[in-house]
CSV table of C-alpha atoms and ligand atoms in Angstrom, one decimal:
chain,number,residue,atom,x,y,z
A,266,MET,CA,-18.3,44.2,45.0
A,267,LYS,CA,-20.6,42.7,47.6
A,268,ALA,CA,-21.0,38.9,47.8
A,269,MET,CA,-22.5,36.4,50.1
A,270,VAL,CA,-19.8,33.7,50.5
A,271,LEU,CA,-19.8,30.2,52.0
A,272,ASN,CA,-16.6,29.8,54.1
A,273,LYS,CA,-17.2,26.4,55.6
A,274,ILE,CA,-19.5,23.4,55.5
A,275,VAL,CA,-22.0,23.7,58.4
A,276,SER,CA,-25.3,22.2,59.6
A,277,LEU,CA,-28.1,24.8,59.3
A,278,LYS,CA,-29.5,23.4,62.6
A,279,GLU,CA,-26.4,24.6,64.4
A,280,ASN,CA,-25.5,27.6,62.2
A,281,ARG,CA,-28.3,29.8,61.0
A,282,THR,CA,-26.1,32.2,59.1
A,283,PRO,CA,-23.9,30.0,56.9
A,284,LEU,CA,-23.1,32.7,54.4
A,285,GLU,CA,-21.1,35.9,55.1
A,286,LEU,CA,-21.5,39.2,53.4
A,287,VAL,CA,-18.1,40.3,52.2
A,288,GLU,CA,-16.4,42.7,49.9
A,289,LEU,CA,-14.7,40.8,46.9
A,290,GLN,CA,-12.7,42.1,44.0
A,291,GLU,CA,-14.9,42.5,40.9
A,292,PRO,CA,-14.0,39.6,38.6
A,293,VAL,CA,-12.3,40.4,35.2
A,294,PRO,CA,-13.7,38.5,32.2
A,295,GLN,CA,-11.1,36.3,30.6
A,296,ALA,CA,-10.9,35.3,26.9
A,297,GLY,CA,-14.3,34.1,25.7
A,298,GLU,CA,-16.0,35.3,28.9
A,299,ILE,CA,-18.5,38.0,29.7
A,300,LEU,CA,-18.8,40.1,32.9
A,301,VAL,CA,-22.4,40.1,34.1
A,302,LYS,CA,-23.9,42.6,36.5
A,303,VAL,CA,-26.3,40.4,38.5
A,304,SER,CA,-29.8,41.6,39.0
A,305,ALA,CA,-31.5,38.5,40.3
A,306,CYS,CA,-30.4,35.1,41.6
A,307,GLY,CA,-32.8,32.3,42.5
A,308,VAL,CA,-32.3,30.4,45.8
A,309,CYS,CA,-32.3,26.6,45.2
A,310,HIS,CA,-32.4,23.5,47.4
A,311,THR,CA,-29.0,22.5,46.0
A,312,GLU,CA,-27.5,25.4,47.9
A,313,LEU,CA,-28.7,23.7,51.1
A,314,ASP,CA,-26.8,20.5,49.9
A,315,GLU,CA,-23.7,22.6,49.2
A,316,ILE,CA,-23.8,24.3,52.6
A,317,GLU,CA,-24.5,21.1,54.6
A,318,GLY,CA,-21.9,19.1,52.7
A,319,ARG,CA,-24.1,16.7,50.7
A,320,THR,CA,-22.6,18.1,47.5
A,321,PRO,CA,-19.6,20.0,49.0
A,322,PRO,CA,-17.9,22.7,46.8
A,323,PRO,CA,-14.4,21.5,46.0
A,324,ARG,CA,-12.9,24.9,47.1
A,325,LEU,CA,-13.9,27.3,49.8
A,326,PRO,CA,-14.8,30.1,50.1
A,327,ILE,CA,-17.3,30.1,47.3
A,328,VAL,CA,-20.1,32.3,46.1
A,329,LEU,CA,-23.2,30.1,45.7
A,330,GLY,CA,-26.1,30.7,43.2
A,331,HIS,CA,-26.8,29.1,39.9
A,332,GLN,CA,-30.1,30.8,38.6
A,333,VAL,CA,-28.6,34.1,37.6
A,334,VAL,CA,-30.1,36.9,35.5
A,335,GLY,CA,-28.1,40.1,34.8
A,336,ILE,CA,-26.8,42.5,32.2
A,337,VAL,CA,-23.6,42.1,30.2
A,338,GLN,CA,-21.3,44.7,31.5
A,339,ASP,CA,-18.1,43.9,29.7
A,340,ASN,CA,-16.6,41.4,27.1
A,341,GLY,CA,-13.4,39.5,27.7
A,342,PRO,CA,-10.9,39.2,24.8
A,343,GLY,CA,-12.5,37.6,21.7
A,344,SER,CA,-16.1,37.5,23.2
A,345,LYS,CA,-18.6,38.8,20.7
A,346,ARG,CA,-21.9,36.9,21.2
A,347,PHE,CA,-23.4,39.5,23.4
A,348,GLY,CA,-23.4,43.3,23.4
A,349,ILE,CA,-22.9,45.5,26.4
A,350,GLY,CA,-26.3,45.9,28.0
A,351,ASP,CA,-27.8,42.6,26.8
A,352,ARG,CA,-29.7,40.7,29.3
A,353,VAL,CA,-28.5,37.1,29.9
A,354,GLY,CA,-29.2,34.1,32.2
A,355,ILE,CA,-26.7,31.7,33.7
A,356,ALA,CA,-27.7,28.2,34.8
A,357,TRP,CA,-26.2,25.3,36.8
A,358,ILE,CA,-23.9,24.3,33.9
A,359,TYR,CA,-21.0,26.6,34.1
A,360,SER,CA,-18.6,24.9,31.7
A,361,ALA,CA,-17.7,21.5,30.1
A,362,CYS,CA,-14.6,20.4,28.1
A,363,GLY,CA,-16.3,20.8,24.7
A,364,LYS,CA,-14.2,17.9,23.2
A,365,CYS,CA,-15.4,14.6,24.7
A,366,SER,CA,-18.0,12.3,23.2
A,367,PHE,CA,-20.7,13.6,25.6
A,368,CYS,CA,-19.9,17.3,24.8
A,369,LEU,CA,-19.9,16.6,21.1
A,370,ASP,CA,-23.4,15.0,21.1
A,371,GLY,CA,-25.0,17.7,23.2
A,372,SER,CA,-24.8,15.7,26.5
A,373,GLU,CA,-22.3,18.0,28.1
A,374,ASN,CA,-24.2,17.6,31.4
A,375,LEU,CA,-22.4,14.2,31.6
A,376,CYS,CA,-18.9,15.5,30.7
A,377,LYS,CA,-16.2,14.5,33.2
A,378,GLU,CA,-15.0,18.1,33.3
A,379,PHE,CA,-18.5,19.4,33.9
A,380,ARG,CA,-18.3,22.4,36.2
A,381,ALA,CA,-21.2,23.8,38.1
A,382,THR,CA,-22.1,27.5,38.7
A,383,GLY,CA,-21.8,28.5,42.4
A,384,GLN,CA,-20.1,25.2,43.2
A,385,ASP,CA,-16.9,24.9,41.0
A,386,ALA,CA,-16.9,28.6,40.1
A,387,HIS,CA,-18.3,31.7,41.8
A,388,GLY,CA,-22.1,32.1,41.2
A,389,GLY,CA,-24.7,34.7,41.5
A,390,TYR,CA,-25.0,35.6,45.2
A,391,ALA,CA,-22.9,38.6,44.3
A,392,GLU,CA,-23.1,41.9,42.4
A,393,TYR,CA,-21.0,40.6,39.5
A,394,MET,CA,-19.9,37.3,38.0
A,395,THR,CA,-18.1,36.1,34.9
A,396,VAL,CA,-19.0,33.1,32.7
A,397,SER,CA,-18.1,31.9,29.2
A,398,GLU,CA,-20.3,33.5,26.6
A,399,ASP,CA,-21.1,30.0,25.3
A,400,PHE,CA,-22.7,29.2,28.7
A,401,ALA,CA,-25.1,32.2,28.9
A,402,TYR,CA,-28.6,32.4,27.5
A,403,GLU,CA,-30.8,35.1,26.1
A,404,ILE,CA,-33.9,35.6,28.3
A,405,PRO,CA,-37.2,35.9,26.5
A,406,ASP,CA,-38.7,39.4,26.9
A,407,VAL,CA,-41.9,38.2,28.5
A,408,PHE,CA,-40.1,37.6,31.8
A,409,SER,CA,-38.9,40.1,34.4
A,410,ASP,CA,-35.5,39.4,35.9
A,411,LEU,CA,-37.1,38.0,39.0
A,412,GLU,CA,-39.4,35.8,37.1
A,413,ALA,CA,-36.7,34.4,34.8
A,414,ALA,CA,-34.3,33.5,37.6
A,415,PRO,CA,-36.1,30.5,39.1
A,416,LEU,CA,-36.8,29.1,35.6
A,417,LEU,CA,-33.1,28.6,35.1
A,418,CYS,CA,-32.8,25.6,37.5
A,419,ALA,CA,-36.0,24.0,38.6
A,420,GLY,CA,-37.6,24.6,35.2
A,421,ALA,CA,-34.7,23.5,33.0
A,422,ILE,CA,-34.1,20.4,35.1
A,423,GLY,CA,-37.8,19.6,35.2
A,424,TYR,CA,-37.8,19.9,31.4
A,425,ARG,CA,-34.9,17.5,31.2
A,426,SER,CA,-36.6,15.0,33.5
A,427,LEU,CA,-39.7,15.2,31.4
A,428,ARG,CA,-37.7,14.6,28.3
A,429,LEU,CA,-36.0,11.6,29.9
A,430,THR,CA,-39.3,9.9,30.6
A,431,HIS,CA,-39.7,9.4,26.8
A,432,MET,CA,-43.4,10.0,27.3
A,433,LYS,CA,-45.9,10.4,24.4
A,434,ASP,CA,-49.1,12.4,24.3
A,435,GLY,CA,-51.9,10.4,25.8
A,436,GLN,CA,-49.8,8.5,28.3
A,437,ASN,CA,-50.2,8.8,32.0
A,438,LEU,CA,-47.5,10.7,34.0
A,439,GLY,CA,-47.0,10.4,37.7
A,440,LEU,CA,-45.3,13.0,39.8
A,441,THR,CA,-44.1,12.0,43.3
A,442,GLY,CA,-43.2,15.1,45.3
A,443,PHE,CA,-44.8,18.4,44.4
A,444,GLY,CA,-42.3,21.2,44.9
A,445,ALA,CA,-41.0,23.9,42.6
A,446,SER,CA,-39.7,21.6,39.9
A,447,ALA,CA,-42.7,19.3,39.8
A,448,HIS,CA,-45.2,22.1,39.6
A,449,LEU,CA,-43.4,23.5,36.6
A,450,VAL,CA,-43.3,20.0,35.0
A,451,LEU,CA,-47.1,19.8,35.4
A,452,LYS,CA,-47.5,23.1,33.7
A,453,MET,CA,-45.2,22.3,30.7
A,454,MET,CA,-46.6,18.8,30.4
A,455,ARG,CA,-50.2,20.0,30.1
A,456,HIS,CA,-49.0,22.2,27.2
A,457,LYS,CA,-46.8,19.7,25.5
A,458,TYR,CA,-49.0,16.6,26.1
A,459,PRO,CA,-52.6,17.9,26.3
A,460,LYS,CA,-54.1,14.4,26.0
A,461,SER,CA,-52.1,13.0,28.9
A,462,ASN,CA,-53.3,12.7,32.5
A,463,VAL,CA,-51.2,13.6,35.5
A,464,PHE,CA,-51.3,11.8,38.9
A,465,VAL,CA,-49.6,13.4,41.9
A,466,PHE,CA,-48.3,11.8,45.1
A,467,ALA,CA,-47.5,14.2,47.9
A,468,ARG,CA,-47.2,14.1,51.6
A,469,SER,CA,-48.9,17.3,52.4
A,470,GLU,CA,-52.6,17.9,51.7
A,471,ARG,CA,-51.8,21.5,50.6
A,472,GLU,CA,-49.5,20.2,47.9
A,473,ARG,CA,-52.1,17.6,46.8
A,474,ASP,CA,-54.8,20.3,46.6
A,475,PHE,CA,-52.5,22.7,44.7
A,476,SER,CA,-51.7,20.0,42.1
A,477,LYS,CA,-55.4,19.5,41.4
A,478,GLU,CA,-55.9,23.2,41.0
A,479,LEU,CA,-53.1,23.1,38.4
A,480,GLY,CA,-54.8,20.2,36.5
A,481,ALA,CA,-53.8,16.9,38.0
A,482,VAL,CA,-56.6,14.4,37.5
A,483,TRP,CA,-55.9,12.6,40.8
A,484,SER,CA,-53.7,13.2,43.9
A,485,GLY,CA,-52.9,10.9,46.8
A,486,GLU,CA,-50.5,10.2,49.6
A,487,THR,CA,-46.9,9.0,48.8
A,488,GLU,CA,-47.8,5.4,49.4
A,489,ALA,CA,-51.2,5.5,47.6
A,490,GLU,CA,-52.1,3.3,44.7
A,491,SER,CA,-53.0,5.3,41.7
A,492,PRO,CA,-56.4,4.6,40.1
A,493,GLU,CA,-54.6,3.8,36.8
A,494,LYS,CA,-51.2,2.4,36.0
A,495,LEU,CA,-48.7,5.0,35.0
A,496,ASP,CA,-46.4,5.0,31.9
A,497,CYS,CA,-43.8,7.1,33.6
A,498,ILE,CA,-43.2,8.8,36.9
A,499,ILE,CA,-40.9,11.6,37.9
A,500,ASP,CA,-39.6,11.6,41.5
A,501,THR,CA,-38.5,15.0,42.9
A,502,THR,CA,-38.3,14.1,46.6
A,503,PRO,CA,-35.0,14.0,48.6
A,504,VAL,CA,-35.7,10.5,50.0
A,505,TRP,CA,-36.3,6.8,49.1
A,506,LYS,CA,-39.7,5.8,50.2
A,507,PRO,CA,-41.5,7.7,47.4
A,508,VAL,CA,-39.3,5.9,44.8
A,509,VAL,CA,-40.2,2.4,46.2
A,510,GLU,CA,-43.9,3.3,46.6
A,511,ALA,CA,-44.1,4.8,43.1
A,512,LEU,CA,-42.6,1.7,41.4
A,513,LYS,CA,-45.7,-0.4,42.1
A,514,ASN,CA,-47.8,2.1,40.2
A,515,LEU,CA,-45.7,1.9,37.1
A,516,LYS,CA,-46.9,0.1,34.0
A,517,SER,CA,-44.9,-2.8,32.5
A,518,GLY,CA,-42.0,-1.3,30.6
A,519,GLY,CA,-42.6,2.0,32.4
A,520,ARG,CA,-39.8,4.3,33.5
A,521,LEU,CA,-39.3,6.2,36.7
A,522,VAL,CA,-37.0,9.2,36.5
A,523,ILE,CA,-35.3,10.4,39.7
A,524,ASN,CA,-34.7,14.1,39.6
A,525,ALA,CA,-32.3,14.7,42.5
A,526,ILE,CA,-28.6,15.4,42.8
A,527,ARG,CA,-28.4,13.5,46.0
A,528,LYS,CA,-30.8,11.4,48.1
A,529,GLU,CA,-30.8,11.8,51.9
A,530,ALA,CA,-29.8,8.7,53.9
A,531,VAL,CA,-32.6,9.0,56.5
A,532,ASP,CA,-34.8,6.3,55.1
A,533,LYS,CA,-32.3,4.3,53.0
A,534,GLU,CA,-33.5,1.0,54.6
A,535,TYR,CA,-36.9,1.6,53.0
A,536,LEU,CA,-35.2,0.2,49.8
A,537,LEU,CA,-35.3,-3.2,51.5
A,538,ASN,CA,-39.0,-3.2,50.8
A,539,ILE,CA,-38.4,-3.6,47.1
A,540,ASP,CA,-40.3,-6.6,46.0
A,541,TYR,CA,-38.9,-7.6,42.6
A,542,PRO,CA,-42.1,-8.9,41.0
A,543,LEU,CA,-44.2,-6.0,42.3
A,544,HIS,CA,-41.7,-3.1,41.8
A,545,LEU,CA,-39.2,-3.9,39.1
A,546,TRP,CA,-40.0,-7.0,37.0
A,547,MET,CA,-41.8,-6.5,33.7
A,548,GLU,CA,-39.0,-4.3,32.4
A,549,LYS,CA,-39.6,-1.4,34.6
A,550,GLU,CA,-36.7,1.1,34.5
A,551,ILE,CA,-35.2,3.6,37.0
A,552,LYS,CA,-33.2,6.5,35.5
A,553,SER,CA,-31.6,9.4,37.2
A,554,VAL,CA,-31.2,13.0,35.9
A,555,ALA,CA,-27.8,14.6,36.1
A,556,ASN,CA,-27.4,18.3,35.7
A,557,VAL,CA,-28.6,20.1,32.6
A,558,ALA,CA,-27.3,20.5,29.1
A,559,ARG,CA,-27.5,23.9,27.4
A,560,LYS,CA,-30.2,22.6,25.1
A,561,ASP,CA,-32.5,21.9,28.0
A,562,VAL,CA,-32.1,25.5,29.3
A,563,ARG,CA,-32.6,27.0,25.8
A,564,GLU,CA,-35.6,24.8,24.9
A,565,PHE,CA,-37.2,25.3,28.3
A,566,LEU,CA,-36.9,29.1,28.2
A,567,ASP,CA,-38.7,29.1,24.8
A,568,LEU,CA,-41.4,26.7,26.0
A,569,ALA,CA,-41.9,28.7,29.2
A,570,ALA,CA,-42.3,31.9,27.2
A,571,GLU,CA,-44.8,30.3,24.8
A,572,ILE,CA,-47.0,28.8,27.5
A,573,PRO,CA,-46.2,31.2,29.4
A,574,ILE,CA,-45.0,29.9,32.7
A,575,LYS,CA,-44.6,32.7,35.2
A,576,PRO,CA,-43.3,31.6,38.6
A,577,GLU,CA,-44.7,33.1,41.7
A,578,VAL,CA,-41.7,34.8,43.3
A,579,GLN,CA,-40.7,35.8,46.8
A,580,LYS,CA,-38.1,38.5,46.9
A,581,TYR,CA,-35.1,39.0,49.3
A,582,GLY,CA,-32.2,41.3,49.4
A,583,LEU,CA,-28.7,39.9,48.8
A,584,ARG,CA,-27.9,40.3,52.5
A,585,ASP,CA,-31.0,38.3,53.4
A,586,ALA,CA,-29.7,35.2,51.6
A,587,ASN,CA,-29.3,33.3,54.9
A,588,LYS,CA,-33.0,34.1,55.8
A,589,ALA,CA,-34.1,32.8,52.4
A,590,LEU,CA,-32.1,29.6,52.8
A,591,LEU,CA,-33.4,28.9,56.3
A,592,GLU,CA,-36.9,29.4,55.2
A,593,LEU,CA,-36.3,27.0,52.3
A,594,LYS,CA,-34.8,24.5,54.8
A,595,GLU,CA,-37.8,24.9,57.1
A,596,ARG,CA,-40.2,24.6,54.1
A,597,LYS,CA,-41.6,28.1,54.5
A,598,ILE,CA,-42.3,28.2,50.8
A,599,ARG,CA,-44.5,30.7,49.0
A,600,GLY,CA,-43.3,30.7,45.5
A,601,ALA,CA,-39.7,30.6,44.3
A,602,LYS,CA,-37.2,32.5,46.5
A,603,VAL,CA,-35.2,35.0,44.5
A,604,LEU,CA,-32.5,37.5,45.6
A,605,LYS,CA,-32.9,40.9,44.1
A,606,ILE,CA,-29.4,42.3,43.6
A,607,GLY,CA,-28.3,45.7,42.5
B,300,ZN,ZN1,-30.8,24.6,41.5
B,301,ZN,ZN1,-16.7,17.1,27.7
């Protein structure tokens, strides 16, 4: 089968073709697994972190890609949840131990043996992949393969971050950063919490305008003061300044949720601007989001079908994965980037 593999950690500034198109042996589904013929795989910012070594895959070469939609082609021994020909999705969570306290209470995203798709195991930048049948999802019929793929990461993690804010209908939500995940959060939040107002902080005027088109009541620069205090804020930026600046807008007892796997170090010293009485005192909280649990993916897919949320998609061939990644790096973004495979 054809696959785009990462052979070594590189800087995209120096190497504009980090992935290589190769011929790999088609994987064979083991006990409890399914073989999936991939039809679409979303391109995510996390792939840039993997390629550039901020979240390096433990073993190389590796096939990246964790927003996978495809058709079940074969069942491994004992697998019976899906029939041949069923459409399934695969997300960032590839497997977990199933036995620890986190796994047993549905927080398998925190399991010590958490393994990620396209990082700890081969992912969807390929014609085929295998996964445990317990870690695959039915895809609601309203979505095409290309539309469903980007929902599996940005959408599901956005859903988890919204859940972790503990917000209630009528409360004010702030979003700092307004990329793929944040714009999905805004859409689901307007549906789930119709009485709440959303305030958006973003660097670019285009993003600020876009957020207002989607229903934000106010938008301003990263360091702006919001016209009202906010009960909760979700940060989806890769840096620190937005976190520090957002904290001053948080209500007493409010919570800021950081939705990022890693933060870049470029502006780490900005944290020295934290003024305890202004930014943290009065029981303000900061919480991170780690990975996704299966429940997040399932609940989000249902919610997205109900609203419905249909992402705008930009399509690339498998062999153009490097081009898609570079454009993502250079912020040439028109909708979610998806590889159309097979
Ligand atoms: Zn992702
Ligand atoms: Zn576990």
